[in-house]
Amino acid sequence: DAKTTQPPSMDCAEGRAANLPCNHSTISGNEYVYWYRQIHSQGPQYIIHGLKNNETNEMASLIITEDRKSSTLILPHATLRDTAVYYCIVRANSGNTPLVFGKGTRLSVIA
Amino acid sequence: DGGITQSPKYLFRKEGQNVTLSCEQNLNHDAMYWYRQDPGQGLRLIYYSQIVNDFQKGDIAEGYSVSREKKESFPLTVTSAQKNPTAFYLCASTTGGSGANVLTFGAGSRLTVL
């Protein structure tokens, strides 16, 4: 699996867009980018994933650069409830081995 | 509603005692996982099972044991051989194939050794 690099922490003002970056310069052609988040003392929650096209769902948008070496998770209007640790993971879509969760980015949404 | 139920949510144990953490899912998922999380750290894989009656060790299996007798259930036993068992334990499940990387997690069990 390709290695990912995320900043350890970020702040965002409530109501503003939160843009969380992830570098994955060694990503392979068949590997997807997955995002999860973990609110304090809860289990992680799947957010979104993509291969090369930008993706959007009710929770967030995922922007993947054309060379696929980095991506950005966008929370368009951050709320206090979005305060969490966000994990970026790169995996082939049908991987048979478990996901590896690094330390992620701790996002603090500030009122 | 479908989901994963972990119990108990909080558990206290004396040193030298074995404890079993329950994980039950009604999602009809084939694969189940146990992760451990220490404060400020990411998740570390303890054991996983991709099919009934089969399981594999993860990165930190020493001092832990599991069973997978039913598709819905994947209990984790923390034995007295685990040197530092105080942690937050998370169970997850997923379908196979193209959905294998979309995990559903339980709410977690927090174990404290006194």
PDB file of N, CA, C and O in Angstrom, chain A residues 47-80:
ATOM      1  N   ILE A  47     -15.935   8.151   5.156  1.00  0.00           N
ATOM      2  CA  ILE A  47     -16.442   9.397   4.573  1.00  0.00           C
ATOM      3  C   ILE A  47     -16.628   9.263   3.074  1.00  0.00           C
ATOM      4  O   ILE A  47     -17.732   9.455   2.540  1.00  0.00           O
ATOM      5  N   ILE A  48     -15.555   8.941   2.357  1.00  0.00           N
ATOM      6  CA  ILE A  48     -15.598   8.991   0.904  1.00  0.00           C
ATOM      7  C   ILE A  48     -14.376   8.296   0.350  1.00  0.00           C
ATOM      8  O   ILE A  48     -13.391   8.102   1.071  1.00  0.00           O
ATOM      9  N   HIS A  49     -14.412   7.874  -0.907  1.00  0.00           N
ATOM     10  CA  HIS A  49     -13.220   7.378  -1.560  1.00  0.00           C
ATOM     11  C   HIS A  49     -13.293   7.683  -3.047  1.00  0.00           C
ATOM     12  O   HIS A  49     -14.378   7.943  -3.596  1.00  0.00           O
ATOM     13  N   GLY A  50     -12.116   7.642  -3.711  1.00  0.00           N
ATOM     14  CA  GLY A  50     -12.066   7.924  -5.136  1.00  0.00           C
ATOM     15  C   GLY A  50     -10.810   7.362  -5.769  1.00  0.00           C
ATOM     16  O   GLY A  50      -9.832   7.065  -5.079  1.00  0.00           O
ATOM     17  N   LEU A  51     -10.847   7.268  -7.086  1.00  0.00           N
ATOM     18  CA  LEU A  51      -9.703   6.731  -7.832  1.00  0.00           C
ATOM     19  C   LEU A  51      -8.939   7.861  -8.520  1.00  0.00           C
ATOM     20  O   LEU A  51      -7.751   8.047  -8.294  1.00  0.00           O
ATOM     21  N   LYS A  52      -9.616   8.603  -9.394  1.00  0.00           N
ATOM     22  CA  LYS A  52      -8.955   9.718 -10.075  1.00  0.00           C
ATOM     23  C   LYS A  52      -9.900  10.874 -10.338  1.00  0.00           C
ATOM     24  O   LYS A  52      -9.463  12.001 -10.431  1.00  0.00           O
ATOM     25  N   ASN A  53     -11.169  10.608 -10.418  1.00  0.00           N
ATOM     26  CA  ASN A  53     -12.129  11.691 -10.586  1.00  0.00           C
ATOM     27  C   ASN A  53     -12.497  12.281  -9.235  1.00  0.00           C
ATOM     28  O   ASN A  53     -12.453  11.614  -8.219  1.00  0.00           O
ATOM     29  N   ASN A  54     -12.882  13.529  -9.234  1.00  0.00           N
ATOM     30  CA  ASN A  54     -13.353  14.150  -8.000  1.00  0.00           C
ATOM     31  C   ASN A  54     -14.672  13.507  -7.600  1.00  0.00           C
ATOM     32  O   ASN A  54     -15.492  13.139  -8.447  1.00  0.00           O
ATOM     33  N   GLU A  55     -14.868  13.357  -6.310  1.00  0.00           N
ATOM     34  CA  GLU A  55     -16.065  12.724  -5.785  1.00  0.00           C
ATOM     35  C   GLU A  55     -16.727  13.641  -4.763  1.00  0.00           C
ATOM     36  O   GLU A  55     -16.042  14.372  -4.040  1.00  0.00           O
ATOM     37  N   THR A  56     -18.044  13.546  -4.702  1.00  0.00           N
ATOM     38  CA  THR A  56     -18.806  14.325  -3.714  1.00  0.00           C
ATOM     39  C   THR A  56     -19.940  13.473  -3.172  1.00  0.00           C
ATOM     40  O   THR A  56     -20.584  12.743  -3.935  1.00  0.00           O
ATOM     41  N   ASN A  57     -20.146  13.568  -1.875  1.00  0.00           N
ATOM     42  CA  ASN A  57     -21.329  12.964  -1.285  1.00  0.00           C
ATOM     43  C   ASN A  57     -21.893  13.936  -0.250  1.00  0.00           C
ATOM     44  O   ASN A  57     -21.476  15.100  -0.181  1.00  0.00           O
ATOM     45  N   GLU A  58     -22.821  13.459   0.554  1.00  0.00           N
ATOM     46  CA  GLU A  58     -23.486  14.343   1.504  1.00  0.00           C
ATOM     47  C   GLU A  58     -22.556  14.813   2.612  1.00  0.00           C
ATOM     48  O   GLU A  58     -22.878  15.761   3.321  1.00  0.00           O
ATOM     49  N   MET A  59     -21.446  14.139   2.800  1.00  0.00           N
ATOM     50  CA  MET A  59     -20.530  14.516   3.879  1.00  0.00           C
ATOM     51  C   MET A  59     -19.413  15.428   3.414  1.00  0.00           C
ATOM     52  O   MET A  59     -19.022  16.347   4.153  1.00  0.00           O
ATOM     53  N   ALA A  60     -18.866  15.167   2.227  1.00  0.00           N
ATOM     54  CA  ALA A  60     -17.647  15.868   1.838  1.00  0.00           C
ATOM     55  C   ALA A  60     -17.406  15.750   0.344  1.00  0.00           C
ATOM     56  O   ALA A  60     -18.115  15.026  -0.363  1.00  0.00           O
ATOM     57  N   SER A  61     -16.368  16.462  -0.106  1.00  0.00           N
ATOM     58  CA  SER A  61     -15.871  16.338  -1.476  1.00  0.00           C
ATOM     59  C   SER A  61     -14.418  15.890  -1.421  1.00  0.00           C
ATOM     60  O   SER A  61     -13.678  16.268  -0.498  1.00  0.00           O
ATOM     61  N   LEU A  62     -14.038  15.108  -2.408  1.00  0.00           N
ATOM     62  CA  LEU A  62     -12.668  14.630  -2.518  1.00  0.00           C
ATOM     63  C   LEU A  62     -12.112  15.100  -3.844  1.00  0.00           C
ATOM     64  O   LEU A  62     -12.680  14.796  -4.907  1.00  0.00           O
ATOM     65  N   ILE A  63     -11.018  15.856  -3.758  1.00  0.00           N
ATOM     66  CA  ILE A  63     -10.349  16.362  -4.946  1.00  0.00           C
ATOM     67  C   ILE A  63      -9.005  15.645  -5.073  1.00  0.00           C
ATOM     68  O   ILE A  63      -8.179  15.712  -4.162  1.00  0.00           O
ATOM     69  N   ILE A  64      -8.797  14.970  -6.186  1.00  0.00           N
ATOM     70  CA  ILE A  64      -7.547  14.243  -6.425  1.00  0.00           C
ATOM     71  C   ILE A  64      -6.825  14.937  -7.570  1.00  0.00           C
ATOM     72  O   ILE A  64      -7.419  15.200  -8.620  1.00  0.00           O
ATOM     73  N   THR A  65      -5.544  15.237  -7.377  1.00  0.00           N
ATOM     74  CA  THR A  65      -4.789  15.925  -8.419  1.00  0.00           C
ATOM     75  C   THR A  65      -4.650  15.031  -9.653  1.00  0.00           C
ATOM     76  O   THR A  65      -4.774  13.806  -9.576  1.00  0.00           O
ATOM     77  N   GLU A  66      -4.359  15.672 -10.767  1.00  0.00           N
ATOM     78  CA  GLU A  66      -4.317  14.928 -12.033  1.00  0.00           C
ATOM     79  C   GLU A  66      -3.242  13.842 -12.005  1.00  0.00           C
ATOM     80  O   GLU A  66      -3.434  12.761 -12.574  1.00  0.00           O
ATOM     81  N   ASP A  67      -2.114  14.119 -11.344  1.00  0.00           N
ATOM     82  CA  ASP A  67      -1.063  13.104 -11.263  1.00  0.00           C
ATOM     83  C   ASP A  67      -1.312  12.091 -10.139  1.00  0.00           C
ATOM     84  O   ASP A  67      -0.541  11.148  -9.957  1.00  0.00           O
ATOM     85  N   ARG A  68      -2.381  12.297  -9.376  1.00  0.00           N
ATOM     86  CA  ARG A  68      -2.836  11.417  -8.289  1.00  0.00           C
ATOM     87  C   ARG A  68      -1.855  11.340  -7.132  1.00  0.00           C
ATOM     88  O   ARG A  68      -1.977  10.471  -6.282  1.00  0.00           O
ATOM     89  N   LYS A  69      -0.921  12.245  -7.051  1.00  0.00           N
ATOM     90  CA  LYS A  69       0.068  12.177  -5.976  1.00  0.00           C
ATOM     91  C   LYS A  69      -0.394  12.878  -4.708  1.00  0.00           C
ATOM     92  O   LYS A  69       0.270  12.799  -3.662  1.00  0.00           O
ATOM     93  N   SER A  70      -1.493  13.573  -4.778  1.00  0.00           N
ATOM     94  CA  SER A  70      -2.049  14.174  -3.570  1.00  0.00           C
ATOM     95  C   SER A  70      -3.553  14.353  -3.728  1.00  0.00           C
ATOM     96  O   SER A  70      -4.092  14.263  -4.847  1.00  0.00           O
ATOM     97  N   SER A  71      -4.204  14.573  -2.607  1.00  0.00           N
ATOM     98  CA  SER A  71      -5.647  14.781  -2.622  1.00  0.00           C
ATOM     99  C   SER A  71      -6.028  15.719  -1.485  1.00  0.00           C
ATOM    100  O   SER A  71      -5.230  15.960  -0.557  1.00  0.00           O
ATOM    101  N   THR A  72      -7.241  16.244  -1.559  1.00  0.00           N
ATOM    102  CA  THR A  72      -7.769  17.129  -0.526  1.00  0.00           C
ATOM    103  C   THR A  72      -9.200  16.730  -0.209  1.00  0.00           C
ATOM    104  O   THR A  72     -10.015  16.566  -1.127  1.00  0.00           O
ATOM    105  N   LEU A  73      -9.465  16.556   1.060  1.00  0.00           N
ATOM    106  CA  LEU A  73     -10.829  16.335   1.527  1.00  0.00           C
ATOM    107  C   LEU A  73     -11.402  17.687   1.911  1.00  0.00           C
ATOM    108  O   LEU A  73     -10.781  18.435   2.668  1.00  0.00           O
ATOM    109  N   ILE A  74     -12.562  18.008   1.386  1.00  0.00           N
ATOM    110  CA  ILE A  74     -13.174  19.303   1.649  1.00  0.00           C
ATOM    111  C   ILE A  74     -14.491  19.110   2.396  1.00  0.00           C
ATOM    112  O   ILE A  74     -15.385  18.408   1.925  1.00  0.00           O
ATOM    113  N   LEU A  75     -14.562  19.734   3.575  1.00  0.00           N
ATOM    114  CA  LEU A  75     -15.837  19.852   4.291  1.00  0.00           C
ATOM    115  C   LEU A  75     -16.335  21.260   4.010  1.00  0.00           C
ATOM    116  O   LEU A  75     -15.761  22.223   4.515  1.00  0.00           O
ATOM    117  N   PRO A  76     -17.375  21.437   3.223  1.00  0.00           N
ATOM    118  CA  PRO A  76     -17.687  22.765   2.685  1.00  0.00           C
ATOM    119  C   PRO A  76     -18.102  23.799   3.734  1.00  0.00           C
ATOM    120  O   PRO A  76     -17.790  24.981   3.571  1.00  0.00           O
ATOM    121  N   HIS A  77     -18.774  23.401   4.753  1.00  0.00           N
ATOM    122  CA  HIS A  77     -19.210  24.333   5.801  1.00  0.00           C
ATOM    123  C   HIS A  77     -18.999  23.637   7.152  1.00  0.00           C
ATOM    124  O   HIS A  77     -19.910  23.004   7.683  1.00  0.00           O
ATOM    125  N   ALA A  78     -17.800  23.766   7.669  1.00  0.00           N
ATOM    126  CA  ALA A  78     -17.454  23.001   8.871  1.00  0.00           C
ATOM    127  C   ALA A  78     -18.288  23.444  10.074  1.00  0.00           C
ATOM    128  O   ALA A  78     -18.551  24.635  10.278  1.00  0.00           O
ATOM    129  N   THR A  79     -18.702  22.471  10.860  1.00  0.00           N
ATOM    130  CA  THR A  79     -19.401  22.735  12.114  1.00  0.00           C
ATOM    131  C   THR A  79     -18.577  22.177  13.262  1.00  0.00           C
ATOM    132  O   THR A  79     -17.619  21.425  13.052  1.00  0.00           O
ATOM    133  N   LEU A  80     -18.969  22.527  14.472  1.00  0.00           N
ATOM    134  CA  LEU A  80     -18.235  22.050  15.654  1.00  0.00           C
ATOM    135  C   LEU A  80     -18.236  20.524  15.697  1.00  0.00           C
ATOM    136  O   LEU A  80     -17.293  19.906  16.200  1.00  0.00           O
TER     137      LEU A  80
END
